[in-house]
mmCIF file of C-alpha atoms in Angstrom:
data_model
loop_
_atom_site.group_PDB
_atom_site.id
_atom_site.type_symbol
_atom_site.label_atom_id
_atom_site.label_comp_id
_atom_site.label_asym_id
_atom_site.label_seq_id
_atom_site.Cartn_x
_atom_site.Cartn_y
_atom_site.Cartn_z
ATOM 1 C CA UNK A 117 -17.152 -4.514 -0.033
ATOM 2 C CA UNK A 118 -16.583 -7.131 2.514
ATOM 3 C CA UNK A 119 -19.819 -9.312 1.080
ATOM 4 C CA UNK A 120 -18.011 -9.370 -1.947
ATOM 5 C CA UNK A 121 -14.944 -9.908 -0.958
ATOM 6 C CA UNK A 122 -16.480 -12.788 0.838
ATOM 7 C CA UNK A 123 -17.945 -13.985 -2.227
ATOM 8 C CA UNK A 124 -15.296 -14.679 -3.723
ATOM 9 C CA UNK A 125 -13.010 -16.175 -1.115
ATOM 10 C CA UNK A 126 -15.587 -19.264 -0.882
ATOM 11 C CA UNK A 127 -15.621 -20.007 -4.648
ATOM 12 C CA UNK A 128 -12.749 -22.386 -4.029
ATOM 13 C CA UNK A 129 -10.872 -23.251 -7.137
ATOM 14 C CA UNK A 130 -12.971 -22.900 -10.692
ATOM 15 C CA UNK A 131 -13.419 -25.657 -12.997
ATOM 16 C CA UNK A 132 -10.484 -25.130 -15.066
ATOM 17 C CA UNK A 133 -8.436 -26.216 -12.173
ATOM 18 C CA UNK A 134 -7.170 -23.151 -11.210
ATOM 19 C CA UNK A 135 -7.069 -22.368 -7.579
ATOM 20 C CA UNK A 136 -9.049 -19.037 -6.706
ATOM 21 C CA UNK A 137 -7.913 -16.460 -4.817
ATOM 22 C CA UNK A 138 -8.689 -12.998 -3.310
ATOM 23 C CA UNK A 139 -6.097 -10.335 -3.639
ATOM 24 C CA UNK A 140 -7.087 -7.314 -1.966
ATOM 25 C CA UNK A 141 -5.782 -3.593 -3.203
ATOM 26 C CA UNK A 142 -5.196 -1.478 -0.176
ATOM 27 C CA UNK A 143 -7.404 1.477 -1.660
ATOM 28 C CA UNK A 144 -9.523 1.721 -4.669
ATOM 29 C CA UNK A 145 -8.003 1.012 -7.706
ATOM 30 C CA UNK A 146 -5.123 2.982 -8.828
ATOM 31 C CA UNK A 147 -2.298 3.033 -10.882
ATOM 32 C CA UNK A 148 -0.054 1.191 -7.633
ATOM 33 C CA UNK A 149 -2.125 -1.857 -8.240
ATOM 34 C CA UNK A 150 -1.641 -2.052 -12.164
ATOM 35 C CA UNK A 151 0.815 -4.872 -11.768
ATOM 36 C CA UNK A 152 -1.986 -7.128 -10.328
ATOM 37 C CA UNK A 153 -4.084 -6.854 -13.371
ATOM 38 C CA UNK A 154 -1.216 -6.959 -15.733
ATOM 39 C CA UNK A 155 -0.234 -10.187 -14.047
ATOM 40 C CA UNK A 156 -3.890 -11.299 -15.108
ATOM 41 C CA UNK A 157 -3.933 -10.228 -18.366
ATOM 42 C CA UNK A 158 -0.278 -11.093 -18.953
ATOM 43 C CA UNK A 159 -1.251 -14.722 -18.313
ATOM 44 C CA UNK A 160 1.336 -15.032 -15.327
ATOM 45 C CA UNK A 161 -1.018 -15.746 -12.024
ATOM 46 C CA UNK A 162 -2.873 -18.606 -14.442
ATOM 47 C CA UNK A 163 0.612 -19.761 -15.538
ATOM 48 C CA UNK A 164 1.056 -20.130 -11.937
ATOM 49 C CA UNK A 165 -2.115 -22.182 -11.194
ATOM 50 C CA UNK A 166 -3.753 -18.849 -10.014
ATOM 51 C CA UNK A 167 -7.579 -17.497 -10.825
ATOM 52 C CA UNK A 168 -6.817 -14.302 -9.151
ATOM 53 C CA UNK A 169 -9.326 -11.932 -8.340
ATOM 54 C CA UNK A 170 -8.191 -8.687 -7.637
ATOM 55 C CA UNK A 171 -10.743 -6.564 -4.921
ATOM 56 C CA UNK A 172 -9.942 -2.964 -3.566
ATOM 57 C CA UNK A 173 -9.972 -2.372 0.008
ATOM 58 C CA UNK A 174 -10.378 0.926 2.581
ATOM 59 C CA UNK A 175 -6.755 0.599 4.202
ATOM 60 C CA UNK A 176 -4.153 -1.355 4.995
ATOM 61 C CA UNK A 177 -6.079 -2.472 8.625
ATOM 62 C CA UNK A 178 -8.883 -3.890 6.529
ATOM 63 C CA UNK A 179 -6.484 -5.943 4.009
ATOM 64 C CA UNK A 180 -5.320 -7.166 7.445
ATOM 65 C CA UNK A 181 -8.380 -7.858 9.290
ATOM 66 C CA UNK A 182 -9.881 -9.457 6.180
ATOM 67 C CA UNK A 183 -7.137 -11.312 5.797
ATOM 68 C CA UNK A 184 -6.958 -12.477 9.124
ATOM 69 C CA UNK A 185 -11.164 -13.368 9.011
ATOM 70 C CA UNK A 186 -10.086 -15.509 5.894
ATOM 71 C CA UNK A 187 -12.180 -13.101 3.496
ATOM 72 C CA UNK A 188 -9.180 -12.728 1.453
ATOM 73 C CA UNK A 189 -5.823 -15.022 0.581
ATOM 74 C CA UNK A 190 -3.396 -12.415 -0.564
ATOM 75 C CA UNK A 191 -2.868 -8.532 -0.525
ATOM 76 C CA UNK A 192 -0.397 -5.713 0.107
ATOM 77 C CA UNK A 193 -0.666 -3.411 3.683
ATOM 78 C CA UNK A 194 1.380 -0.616 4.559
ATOM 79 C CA UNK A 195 4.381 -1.870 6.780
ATOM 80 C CA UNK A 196 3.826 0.177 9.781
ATOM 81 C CA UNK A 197 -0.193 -1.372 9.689
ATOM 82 C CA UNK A 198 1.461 -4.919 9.341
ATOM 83 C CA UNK A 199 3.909 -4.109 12.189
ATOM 84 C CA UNK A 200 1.137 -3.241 14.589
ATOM 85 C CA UNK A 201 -1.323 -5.795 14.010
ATOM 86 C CA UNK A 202 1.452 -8.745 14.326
ATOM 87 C CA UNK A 203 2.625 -6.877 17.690
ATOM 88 C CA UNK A 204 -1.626 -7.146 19.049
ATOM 89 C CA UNK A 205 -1.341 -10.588 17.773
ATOM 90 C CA UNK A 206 -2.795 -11.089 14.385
ATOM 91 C CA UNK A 207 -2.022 -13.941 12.292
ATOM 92 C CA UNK A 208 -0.765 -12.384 9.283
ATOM 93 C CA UNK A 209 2.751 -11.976 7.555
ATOM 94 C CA UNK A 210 4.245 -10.399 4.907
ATOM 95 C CA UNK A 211 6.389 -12.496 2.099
ATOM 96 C CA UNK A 212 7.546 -9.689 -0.103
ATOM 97 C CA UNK A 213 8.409 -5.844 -0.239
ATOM 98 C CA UNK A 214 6.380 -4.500 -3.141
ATOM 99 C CA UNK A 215 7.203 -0.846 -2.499
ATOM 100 C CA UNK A 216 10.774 -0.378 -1.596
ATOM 101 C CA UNK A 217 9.597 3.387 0.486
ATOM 102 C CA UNK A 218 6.452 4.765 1.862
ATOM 103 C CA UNK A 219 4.799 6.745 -0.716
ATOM 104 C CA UNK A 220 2.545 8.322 2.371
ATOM 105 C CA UNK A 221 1.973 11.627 3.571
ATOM 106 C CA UNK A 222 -0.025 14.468 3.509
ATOM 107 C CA UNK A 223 -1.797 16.472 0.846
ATOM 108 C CA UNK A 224 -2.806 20.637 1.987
ATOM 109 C CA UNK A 225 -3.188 23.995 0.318
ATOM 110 C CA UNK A 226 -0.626 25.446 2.171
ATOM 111 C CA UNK A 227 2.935 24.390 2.873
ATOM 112 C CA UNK A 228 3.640 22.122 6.176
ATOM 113 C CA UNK A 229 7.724 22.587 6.196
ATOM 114 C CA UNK A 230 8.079 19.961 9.173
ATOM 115 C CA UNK A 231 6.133 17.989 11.829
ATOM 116 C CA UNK A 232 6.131 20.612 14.187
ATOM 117 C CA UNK A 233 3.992 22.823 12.001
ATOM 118 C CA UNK A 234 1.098 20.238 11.897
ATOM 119 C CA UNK A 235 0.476 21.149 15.631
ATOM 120 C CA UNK A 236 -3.285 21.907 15.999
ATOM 121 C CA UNK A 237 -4.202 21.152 12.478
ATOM 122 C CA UNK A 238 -6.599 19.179 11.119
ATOM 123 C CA UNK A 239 -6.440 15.763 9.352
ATOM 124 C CA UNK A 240 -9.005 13.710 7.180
ATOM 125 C CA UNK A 241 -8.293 10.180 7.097
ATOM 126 C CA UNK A 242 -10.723 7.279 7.326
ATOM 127 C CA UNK A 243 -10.965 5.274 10.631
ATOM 128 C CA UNK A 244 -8.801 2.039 8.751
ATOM 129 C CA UNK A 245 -5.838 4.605 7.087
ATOM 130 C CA UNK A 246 -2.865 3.659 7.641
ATOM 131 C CA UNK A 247 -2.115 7.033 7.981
ATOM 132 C CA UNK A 248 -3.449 6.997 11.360
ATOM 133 C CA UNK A 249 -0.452 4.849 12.232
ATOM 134 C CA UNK A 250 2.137 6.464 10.634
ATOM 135 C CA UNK A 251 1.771 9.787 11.102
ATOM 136 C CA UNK A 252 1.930 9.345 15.260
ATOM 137 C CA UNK A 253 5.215 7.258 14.605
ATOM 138 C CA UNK A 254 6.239 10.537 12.853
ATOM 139 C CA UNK A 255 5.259 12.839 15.154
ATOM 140 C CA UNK A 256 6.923 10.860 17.585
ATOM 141 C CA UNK A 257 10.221 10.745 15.853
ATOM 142 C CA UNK A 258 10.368 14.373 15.949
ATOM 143 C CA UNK A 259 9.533 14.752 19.687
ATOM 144 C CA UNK A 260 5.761 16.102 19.592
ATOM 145 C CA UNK A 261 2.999 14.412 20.677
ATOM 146 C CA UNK A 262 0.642 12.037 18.594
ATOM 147 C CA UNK A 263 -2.544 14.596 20.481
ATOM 148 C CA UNK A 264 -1.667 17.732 19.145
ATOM 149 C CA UNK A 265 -2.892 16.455 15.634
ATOM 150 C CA UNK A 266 -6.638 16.823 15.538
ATOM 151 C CA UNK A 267 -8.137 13.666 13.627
ATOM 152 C CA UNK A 268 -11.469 14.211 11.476
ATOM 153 C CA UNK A 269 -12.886 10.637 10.666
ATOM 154 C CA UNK A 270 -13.676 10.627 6.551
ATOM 155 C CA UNK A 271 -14.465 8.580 3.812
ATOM 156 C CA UNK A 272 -11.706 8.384 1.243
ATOM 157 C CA UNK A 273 -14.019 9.651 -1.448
ATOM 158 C CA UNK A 274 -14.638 13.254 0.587
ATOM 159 C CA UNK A 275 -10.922 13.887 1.489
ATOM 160 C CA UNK A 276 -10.674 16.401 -1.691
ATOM 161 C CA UNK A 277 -13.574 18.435 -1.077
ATOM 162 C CA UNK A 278 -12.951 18.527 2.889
ATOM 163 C CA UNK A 279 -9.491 20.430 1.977
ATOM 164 C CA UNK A 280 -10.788 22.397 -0.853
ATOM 165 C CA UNK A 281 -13.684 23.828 1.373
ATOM 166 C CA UNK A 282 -11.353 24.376 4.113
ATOM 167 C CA UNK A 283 -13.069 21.916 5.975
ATOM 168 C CA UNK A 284 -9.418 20.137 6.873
ATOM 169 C CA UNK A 285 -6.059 21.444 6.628
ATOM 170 C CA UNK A 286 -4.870 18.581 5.355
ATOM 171 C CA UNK A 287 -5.695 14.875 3.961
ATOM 172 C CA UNK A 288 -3.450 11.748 4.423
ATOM 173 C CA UNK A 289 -2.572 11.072 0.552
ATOM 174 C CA UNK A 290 0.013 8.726 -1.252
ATOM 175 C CA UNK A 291 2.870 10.724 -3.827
ATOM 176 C CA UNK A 292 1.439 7.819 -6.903
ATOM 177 C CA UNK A 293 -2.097 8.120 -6.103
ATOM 178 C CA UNK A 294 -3.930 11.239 -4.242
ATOM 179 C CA UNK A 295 -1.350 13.680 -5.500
ATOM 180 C CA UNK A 296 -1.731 13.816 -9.491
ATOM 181 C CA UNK A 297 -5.648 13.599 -8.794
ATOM 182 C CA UNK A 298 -5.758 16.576 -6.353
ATOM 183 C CA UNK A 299 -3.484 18.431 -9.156
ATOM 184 C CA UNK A 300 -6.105 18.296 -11.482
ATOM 185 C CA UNK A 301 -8.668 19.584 -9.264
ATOM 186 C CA UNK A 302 -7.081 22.411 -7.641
ATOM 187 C CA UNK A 303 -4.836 23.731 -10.678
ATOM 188 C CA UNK A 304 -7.996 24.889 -12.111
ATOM 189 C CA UNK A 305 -8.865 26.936 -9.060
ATOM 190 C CA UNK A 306 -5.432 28.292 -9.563
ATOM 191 C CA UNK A 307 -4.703 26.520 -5.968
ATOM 192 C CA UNK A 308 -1.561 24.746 -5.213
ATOM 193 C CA UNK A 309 -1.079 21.505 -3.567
ATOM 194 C CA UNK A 310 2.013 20.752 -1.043
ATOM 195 C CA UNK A 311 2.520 17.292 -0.215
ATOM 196 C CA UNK A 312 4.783 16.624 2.686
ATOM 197 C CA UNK A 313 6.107 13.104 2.902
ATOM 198 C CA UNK A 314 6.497 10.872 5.811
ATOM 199 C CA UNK A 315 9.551 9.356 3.934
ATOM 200 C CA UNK A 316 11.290 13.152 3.845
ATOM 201 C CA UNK A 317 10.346 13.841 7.814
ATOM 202 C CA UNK A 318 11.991 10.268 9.283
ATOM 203 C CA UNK A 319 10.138 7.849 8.169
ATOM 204 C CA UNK A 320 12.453 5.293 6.879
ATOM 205 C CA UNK A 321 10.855 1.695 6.669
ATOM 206 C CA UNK A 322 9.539 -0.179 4.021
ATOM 207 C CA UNK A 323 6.325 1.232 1.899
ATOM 208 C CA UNK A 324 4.080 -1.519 1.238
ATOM 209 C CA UNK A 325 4.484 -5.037 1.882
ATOM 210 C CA UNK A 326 2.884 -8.547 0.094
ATOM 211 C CA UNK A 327 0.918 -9.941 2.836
ATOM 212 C CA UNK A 328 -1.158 -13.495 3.674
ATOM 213 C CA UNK A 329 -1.594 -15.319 6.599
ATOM 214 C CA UNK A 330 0.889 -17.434 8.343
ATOM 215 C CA UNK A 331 -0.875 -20.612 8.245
ATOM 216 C CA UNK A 332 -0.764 -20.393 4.740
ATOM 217 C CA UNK A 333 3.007 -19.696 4.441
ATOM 218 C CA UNK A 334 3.591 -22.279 6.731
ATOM 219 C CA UNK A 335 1.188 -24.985 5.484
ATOM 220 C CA UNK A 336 1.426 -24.280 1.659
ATOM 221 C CA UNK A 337 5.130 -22.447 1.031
ATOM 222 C CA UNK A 338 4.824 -23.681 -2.789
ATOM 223 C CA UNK A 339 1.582 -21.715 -3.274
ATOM 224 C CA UNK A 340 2.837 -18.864 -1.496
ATOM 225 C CA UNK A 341 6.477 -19.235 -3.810
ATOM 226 C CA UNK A 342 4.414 -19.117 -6.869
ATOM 227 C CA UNK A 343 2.272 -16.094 -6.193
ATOM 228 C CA UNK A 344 5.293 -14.225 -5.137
ATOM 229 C CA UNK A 345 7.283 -15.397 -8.388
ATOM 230 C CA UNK A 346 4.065 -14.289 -10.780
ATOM 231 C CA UNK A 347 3.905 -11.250 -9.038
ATOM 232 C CA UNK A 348 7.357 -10.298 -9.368
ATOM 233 C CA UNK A 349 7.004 -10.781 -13.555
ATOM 234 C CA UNK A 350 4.184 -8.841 -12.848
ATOM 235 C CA UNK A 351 5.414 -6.119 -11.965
ATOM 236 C CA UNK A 352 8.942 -6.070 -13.881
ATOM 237 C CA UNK A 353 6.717 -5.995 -16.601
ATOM 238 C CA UNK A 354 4.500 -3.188 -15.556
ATOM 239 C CA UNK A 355 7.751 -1.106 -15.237
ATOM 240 C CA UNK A 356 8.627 -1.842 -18.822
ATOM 241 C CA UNK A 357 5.830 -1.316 -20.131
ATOM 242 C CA UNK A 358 4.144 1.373 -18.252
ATOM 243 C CA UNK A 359 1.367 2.653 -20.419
ATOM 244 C CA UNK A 360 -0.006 -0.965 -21.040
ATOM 245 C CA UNK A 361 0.141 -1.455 -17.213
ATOM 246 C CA UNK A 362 -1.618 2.253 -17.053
ATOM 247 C CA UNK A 363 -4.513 0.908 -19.056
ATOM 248 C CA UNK A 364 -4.907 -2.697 -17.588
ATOM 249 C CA UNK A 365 -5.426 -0.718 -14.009
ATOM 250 C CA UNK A 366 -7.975 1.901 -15.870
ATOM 251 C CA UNK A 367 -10.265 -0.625 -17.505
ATOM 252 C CA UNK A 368 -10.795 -1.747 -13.990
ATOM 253 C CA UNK A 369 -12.180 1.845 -12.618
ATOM 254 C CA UNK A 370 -14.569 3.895 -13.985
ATOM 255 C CA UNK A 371 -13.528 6.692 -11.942
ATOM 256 C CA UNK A 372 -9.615 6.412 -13.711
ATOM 257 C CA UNK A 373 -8.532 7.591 -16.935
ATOM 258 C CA UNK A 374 -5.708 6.339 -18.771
ATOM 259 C CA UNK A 375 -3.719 9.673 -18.156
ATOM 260 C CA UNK A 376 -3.705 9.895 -14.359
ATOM 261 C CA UNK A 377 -3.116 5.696 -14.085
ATOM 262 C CA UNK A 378 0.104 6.323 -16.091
ATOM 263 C CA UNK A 379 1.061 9.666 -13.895
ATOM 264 C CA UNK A 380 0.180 7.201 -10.774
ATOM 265 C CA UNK A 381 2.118 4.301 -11.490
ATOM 266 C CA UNK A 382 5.676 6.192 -12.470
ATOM 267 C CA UNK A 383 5.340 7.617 -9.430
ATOM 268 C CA UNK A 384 4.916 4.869 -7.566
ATOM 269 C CA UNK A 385 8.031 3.351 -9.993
ATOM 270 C CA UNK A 386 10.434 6.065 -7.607
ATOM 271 C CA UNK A 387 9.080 4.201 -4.430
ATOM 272 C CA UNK A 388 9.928 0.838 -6.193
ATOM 273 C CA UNK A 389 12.861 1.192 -8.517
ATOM 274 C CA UNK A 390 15.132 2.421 -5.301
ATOM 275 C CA UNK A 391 19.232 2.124 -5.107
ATOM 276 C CA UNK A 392 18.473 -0.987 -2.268
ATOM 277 C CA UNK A 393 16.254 -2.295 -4.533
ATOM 278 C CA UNK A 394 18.924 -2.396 -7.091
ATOM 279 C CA UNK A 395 21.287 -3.867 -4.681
ATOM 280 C CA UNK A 396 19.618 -6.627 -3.221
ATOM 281 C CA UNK A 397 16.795 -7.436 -5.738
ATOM 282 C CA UNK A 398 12.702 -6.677 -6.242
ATOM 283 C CA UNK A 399 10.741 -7.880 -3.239
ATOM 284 C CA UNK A 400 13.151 -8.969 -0.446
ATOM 285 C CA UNK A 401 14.014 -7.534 2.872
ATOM 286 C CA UNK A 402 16.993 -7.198 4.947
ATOM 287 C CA UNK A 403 16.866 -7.588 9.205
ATOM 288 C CA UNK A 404 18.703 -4.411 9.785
ATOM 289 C CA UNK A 405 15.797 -2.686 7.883
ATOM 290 C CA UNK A 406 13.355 -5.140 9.322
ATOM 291 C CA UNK A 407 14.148 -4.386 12.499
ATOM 292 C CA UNK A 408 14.311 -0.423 12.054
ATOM 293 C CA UNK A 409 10.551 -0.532 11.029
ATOM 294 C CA UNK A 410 9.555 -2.568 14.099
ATOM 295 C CA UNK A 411 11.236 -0.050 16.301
ATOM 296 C CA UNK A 412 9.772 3.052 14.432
ATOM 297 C CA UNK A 413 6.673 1.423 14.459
ATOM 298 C CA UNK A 414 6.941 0.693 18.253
ATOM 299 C CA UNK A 415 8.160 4.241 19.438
ATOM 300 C CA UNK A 416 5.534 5.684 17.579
ATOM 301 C CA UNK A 417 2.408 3.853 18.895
ATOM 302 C CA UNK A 418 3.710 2.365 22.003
ATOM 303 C CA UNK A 419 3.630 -1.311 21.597
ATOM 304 C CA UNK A 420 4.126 -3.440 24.590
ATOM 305 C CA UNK A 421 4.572 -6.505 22.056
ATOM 306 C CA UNK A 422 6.274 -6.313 19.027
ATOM 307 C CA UNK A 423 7.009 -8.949 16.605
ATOM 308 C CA UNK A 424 10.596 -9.995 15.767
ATOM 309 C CA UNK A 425 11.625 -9.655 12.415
ATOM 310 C CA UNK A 426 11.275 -13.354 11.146
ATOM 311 C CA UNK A 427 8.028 -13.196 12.349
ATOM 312 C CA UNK A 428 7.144 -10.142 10.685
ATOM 313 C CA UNK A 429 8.405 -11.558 7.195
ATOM 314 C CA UNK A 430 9.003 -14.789 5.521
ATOM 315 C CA UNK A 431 12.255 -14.965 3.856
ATOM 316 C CA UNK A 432 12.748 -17.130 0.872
ATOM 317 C CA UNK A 433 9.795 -16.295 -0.752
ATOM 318 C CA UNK A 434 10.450 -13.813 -3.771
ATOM 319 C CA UNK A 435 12.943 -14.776 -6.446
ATOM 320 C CA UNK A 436 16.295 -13.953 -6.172
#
């Protein structure tokens, strides 16, 4: 993935005049990312001088670290993944909230009422999940430690069939992605599937954020402005028109049918159609909030630097 990904951050801008740039999904394809290909198809990301390409990723710490490597010009990370690698230094920040609260948790065969339950049991989540950050910032919320969770290093493609052949006692699994695709599988088997959320057990911070470097929000705000402006009619148009946006994300993976994008992305429309959102508008942030993900983030993983808020996220970037 990285080769391509690679690829296509040294094409430069095409010969239309467009610049090109490398927006990078946080997982494969699914129906979370349907406003980036609606915004192509709509016409907005060319309307804003944009030849997007839109490239999935294996986690949030890859959209970072490819990010950071210059592999990539735009994406969206989970906060608490964003929060960590600014603390260790990284030279990224985020610009927008795209999902207003973590759709993140975890996916078993048997009901996990609270934290304290997951003690001993074991978890499937690839080495770059952002899972693997949250969930010890859970754990630590609740007073139980990070250890007592036994980690099982997968690829995202084998989470499903580790829990179904008991293999793991749970996966690490989104409400608007893993969930309705795990339904379909087990409800067959006449198994059902619990999904605990980190959201429910403490976790309140921001779900995903709209992420770039800093040099380039600092060196080129404009370009930076209009991304975050053609994303925004992006996705206000994905949410009013949800079955077009279903089928824009589907075209783009084999593996997706029209049916589970849809399920997918009104999900994730609960994570990003909240009462703050309604409030204060799509895609911005307030410092109170800010600042309670930073110290979540640092409680739960024990960072000796953390970034302040301003430094975590631009302000002044999405439209009002």
């Amino acid at each position: 993935m990285l080769a391509v990904v690679a690829g296509a951050a040294a094409c430069g801008s095409d010969t239309s005049g467009l610049t090109h740039v490398t927006f990078l999904t946080n997982y494969v394809f699914i129906g979370r990312h349907a406003p980036f290909f609606v915004g192509v198809d709509q016409g907005f990301y060319q309307e804003a001088g944009f030849d997007v390409e839109v490239v999935p990723a294996t986690g949030s710490a890859l959209v970072v670290s490819s990010l950071e490597g210059g592999q990539a010009d735009f994406g969206i990370a989970e906060a608490a993944s964003v929060v960590q690698a600014v603390g260790r230094g990284a030279r990224v920040q985020a610009f927008g909230v795209y999902l207003d609260r973590s759709t993140s948790g975890l996916a078993s065969l048997s009901p996990y009422p609270s934290p304290s339950a997951l003690s001993g049991a074991r978890v499937a989540a690839s080495l770059t999940d952002s899972a693997r950050v949250v969930l010890p910032i859970v754990l630590a919320g609740a007073g139980i430690p990070p250890s007592s969770v036994n980690w099982l290093a997968a690829d995202p493609s084998t989470y499903f069939s580790l829990l179904l052949t008991n293999q793991a006692d749970l996966i690490t699994a989104s409400s608007d992605s893993d969930v309705p695709a795990l339904k379909r599988v087990a409800d067959p088997q006449g198994r059902q599937v619990h999904f605990a959320s980190f959201a429910d057990w403490g976790y309140d911070v921001y779900g995903y954020f709209l992420v770039t470097r800093a040099d380039r929000i600092a060196t080129a705000p404009d370009q930076v402005r209009a991304f975050a402006a053609a994303t925004t009619r992006a996705v206000r148009y994905a949410a009013e028109h949800p079955e077009e946006a279903a089928r824009a994300v589907a075209r783009r993976s084999p593996a997706l049918d029209e049916t589970s994008a849809l399920a997918q992305w009104r999900a994730s429309l609960d994570a990003l159609q909240t009462a703050e959102v309604a409030a204060r508008g799509y895609g911005t942030a307030t410092t109170d909030r800010l600042q309670r993900t930073i110290d979540l983030v640092k409680a739960g993983v024990g960072l000796d630097t953390v970034p302040t808020p301003a430094r975590l996220f631009a302000d002044g970037f999405m439209p009002r």
